[in-house]
CSV table of C-alpha atoms in Angstrom, one decimal:
chain,number,residue,atom,x,y,z
A,195,MET,CA,-14.6,-25.3,53.1
A,196,LEU,CA,-12.9,-28.1,51.1
A,197,THR,CA,-15.4,-27.5,48.3
A,198,LEU,CA,-14.5,-23.8,48.3
A,199,LEU,CA,-10.8,-24.6,47.9
A,200,LEU,CA,-11.4,-27.2,45.2
A,201,ALA,CA,-13.6,-24.8,43.2
A,202,GLY,CA,-10.9,-22.2,43.3
A,203,CYS,CA,-8.4,-24.6,41.8
A,204,SER,CA,-10.5,-25.6,38.8
A,205,LEU,CA,-8.9,-25.6,35.4
A,206,PRO,CA,-9.3,-22.4,33.3
A,207,ARG,CA,-12.0,-22.5,30.6
A,208,VAL,CA,-10.9,-22.3,27.1
A,209,VAL,CA,-13.1,-19.9,25.1
A,210,VAL,CA,-13.1,-20.4,21.3
A,211,LEU,CA,-14.2,-17.2,19.6
A,212,HIS,CA,-16.2,-17.5,16.3
A,213,ASP,CA,-15.1,-15.2,13.5
A,214,PRO,CA,-18.4,-13.5,12.4
A,215,LEU,CA,-16.9,-12.2,9.2
A,216,ASP,CA,-17.0,-14.1,5.9
A,217,ALA,CA,-14.3,-13.9,3.1
A,218,GLN,CA,-15.9,-11.0,1.4
A,219,GLU,CA,-16.1,-9.0,4.6
A,220,HIS,CA,-12.5,-9.7,5.5
A,221,ASN,CA,-11.5,-8.7,1.9
A,222,ASP,CA,-13.5,-5.4,2.2
A,223,LEU,CA,-11.9,-4.7,5.6
A,224,GLY,CA,-8.5,-5.2,4.0
A,225,VAL,CA,-9.4,-2.7,1.3
A,226,SER,CA,-10.3,-0.2,4.0
A,227,TYR,CA,-7.0,-0.7,5.8
A,228,GLN,CA,-5.1,-0.5,2.5
A,229,ALA,CA,-6.8,2.8,1.6
A,230,ASN,CA,-5.6,4.2,5.0
A,231,GLY,CA,-2.1,3.0,4.4
A,232,GLU,CA,-2.3,0.3,7.1
A,233,PHE,CA,-0.7,-2.4,4.9
A,234,ASP,CA,0.1,-4.9,7.7
A,235,LEU,CA,-3.5,-4.9,8.8
A,236,ALA,CA,-4.7,-5.1,5.2
A,237,LEU,CA,-2.5,-8.1,4.5
A,238,ARG,CA,-3.8,-9.9,7.5
A,239,GLU,CA,-7.4,-9.4,6.3
A,240,TYR,CA,-6.6,-10.5,2.8
A,241,ARG,CA,-4.8,-13.6,4.1
A,242,ARG,CA,-7.9,-14.5,6.2
A,243,ALA,CA,-10.2,-13.9,3.3
A,244,ALA,CA,-8.1,-16.2,1.1
A,245,GLU,CA,-8.1,-18.9,3.8
A,246,LEU,CA,-11.9,-18.7,4.1
A,247,ASN,CA,-12.5,-19.0,0.3
A,248,GLY,CA,-9.9,-21.1,-1.3
A,249,ASP,CA,-11.3,-20.6,-4.8
A,250,TRP,CA,-11.4,-16.8,-4.8
A,251,ALA,CA,-8.5,-14.9,-6.3
A,252,LYS,CA,-9.4,-11.3,-5.3
A,253,PRO,CA,-7.9,-11.3,-1.8
A,254,LEU,CA,-4.6,-12.6,-3.2
A,255,ILE,CA,-4.6,-9.9,-5.9
A,256,ASN,CA,-5.4,-7.3,-3.2
A,257,GLY,CA,-2.6,-8.6,-1.0
A,258,GLY,CA,-0.3,-8.5,-4.0
A,259,ASN,CA,-1.3,-4.9,-4.6
A,260,SER,CA,-0.4,-4.0,-1.0
A,261,LEU,CA,3.0,-5.6,-1.3
A,262,ALA,CA,3.6,-3.9,-4.6
A,263,ALA,CA,2.7,-0.6,-3.0
A,264,LEU,CA,5.5,-1.4,-0.4
A,265,GLU,CA,7.8,-2.3,-3.4
A,266,GLN,CA,8.0,-5.9,-2.1
A,267,TRP,CA,8.1,-7.2,-5.7
A,268,SER,CA,8.9,-10.8,-5.1
A,269,GLN,CA,6.2,-11.3,-2.5
A,270,ALA,CA,3.7,-9.5,-4.7
A,271,ALA,CA,4.6,-11.7,-7.7
A,272,GLU,CA,4.1,-14.8,-5.5
A,273,LEU,CA,0.5,-13.7,-4.5
A,274,TYR,CA,-0.4,-12.8,-8.1
A,275,ARG,CA,0.8,-16.3,-9.2
A,276,SER,CA,-1.2,-17.9,-6.5
A,277,ALA,CA,-4.3,-15.9,-7.7
A,278,LEU,CA,-3.7,-17.2,-11.2
A,279,GLN,CA,-3.5,-20.8,-9.8
A,280,ARG,CA,-7.0,-20.2,-8.4
A,281,GLN,CA,-8.4,-18.4,-11.4
A,282,PRO,CA,-6.2,-18.9,-14.4
A,283,GLU,CA,-8.1,-16.3,-16.6
A,284,GLN,CA,-8.0,-13.5,-14.0
A,285,THR,CA,-6.8,-10.6,-16.1
A,286,GLU,CA,-6.2,-8.2,-13.2
A,287,ALA,CA,-3.7,-10.8,-11.7
A,288,MET,CA,-2.1,-11.2,-15.2
A,289,ASN,CA,-1.6,-7.4,-15.6
A,290,ASN,CA,-0.4,-6.8,-12.1
A,291,LEU,CA,2.1,-9.7,-12.3
A,292,ALA,CA,3.3,-8.2,-15.6
A,293,TRP,CA,3.8,-4.8,-13.8
A,294,VAL,CA,5.7,-6.4,-10.9
A,295,LEU,CA,7.9,-8.4,-13.4
A,296,LEU,CA,8.6,-5.1,-15.2
A,297,GLN,CA,9.8,-3.6,-11.9
A,298,GLN,CA,12.0,-6.6,-11.4
A,299,GLY,CA,13.5,-6.3,-14.9
A,300,ASP,CA,12.1,-9.6,-16.2
A,301,LEU,CA,10.9,-8.1,-19.4
A,302,VAL,CA,10.3,-11.4,-21.3
A,303,GLN,CA,7.8,-12.7,-18.7
A,304,ALA,CA,6.4,-9.2,-18.1
A,305,ARG,CA,5.5,-8.9,-21.8
A,306,GLN,CA,4.0,-12.4,-21.9
A,307,TRP,CA,1.7,-11.7,-19.0
A,308,ALA,CA,0.8,-8.2,-20.3
A,309,GLU,CA,0.0,-9.6,-23.7
A,310,ARG,CA,-2.2,-12.3,-22.2
A,311,ALA,CA,-4.1,-9.6,-20.1
A,312,VAL,CA,-4.7,-7.5,-23.1
A,313,GLU,CA,-5.7,-10.5,-25.3
A,314,ASN,CA,-8.3,-11.4,-22.6
A,315,SER,CA,-9.5,-7.9,-21.9
A,316,PRO,CA,-8.5,-5.7,-24.9
A,317,HIS,CA,-10.4,-2.6,-23.9
A,318,THR,CA,-9.0,-2.2,-20.4
A,319,ALA,CA,-6.8,0.9,-20.5
A,320,ALA,CA,-4.6,-0.1,-17.5
A,321,PHE,CA,-3.7,-3.4,-19.2
A,322,ILE,CA,-2.9,-1.5,-22.5
A,323,ASP,CA,-0.7,0.9,-20.5
A,324,THR,CA,1.2,-1.9,-18.8
A,325,LEU,CA,1.9,-3.6,-22.1
A,326,ALA,CA,3.1,-0.2,-23.6
A,327,ALA,CA,5.4,0.3,-20.5
A,328,VAL,CA,6.9,-3.2,-21.0
A,329,LYS,CA,7.4,-2.5,-24.7
A,330,ALA,CA,9.0,0.9,-24.0
A,331,ARG,CA,11.4,-0.7,-21.5
A,332,GLN,CA,12.3,-3.4,-24.0
A,333,GLU,CA,13.1,-0.8,-26.6
A,334,GLN,CA,15.3,1.2,-24.1
A,335,THR,CA,17.3,-1.9,-23.2
A,336,SER,CA,17.7,-3.4,-26.6
A,337,PRO,CA,20.9,-2.7,-28.4
A,338,PRO,CA,20.7,-0.3,-31.4
A,339,ARG,CA,20.4,-1.8,-34.8
């Protein structure tokens, strides 16, 4: 009887679950969530992918894209900058950072990043479009001569 009572008072077991997904799979899951407009879930998956592979910029770029879609410009810029710390020649991060800076009105930095993206990938239409948008905004805001 005493054994039965003692067995019932045992400490609970702690179960540690193993995450079966690797960084690529977490990133891909984030892309799926983002496509469905589930940005909070997408951001969680991108964050996990970035943690699992500290050299890979893509989940940070994707997270920045989710935040940009939500017009959370400062947070998006932060993720694009983090992506560029991981991979300094990542042209998608350069271009997307330029776009976010354009949205924030930081035209000088936006142009610098847009020009770098185009210099490194001169045939990418999206990068050329971003640079053109920055230049157009600069022309609109500059005083007449």
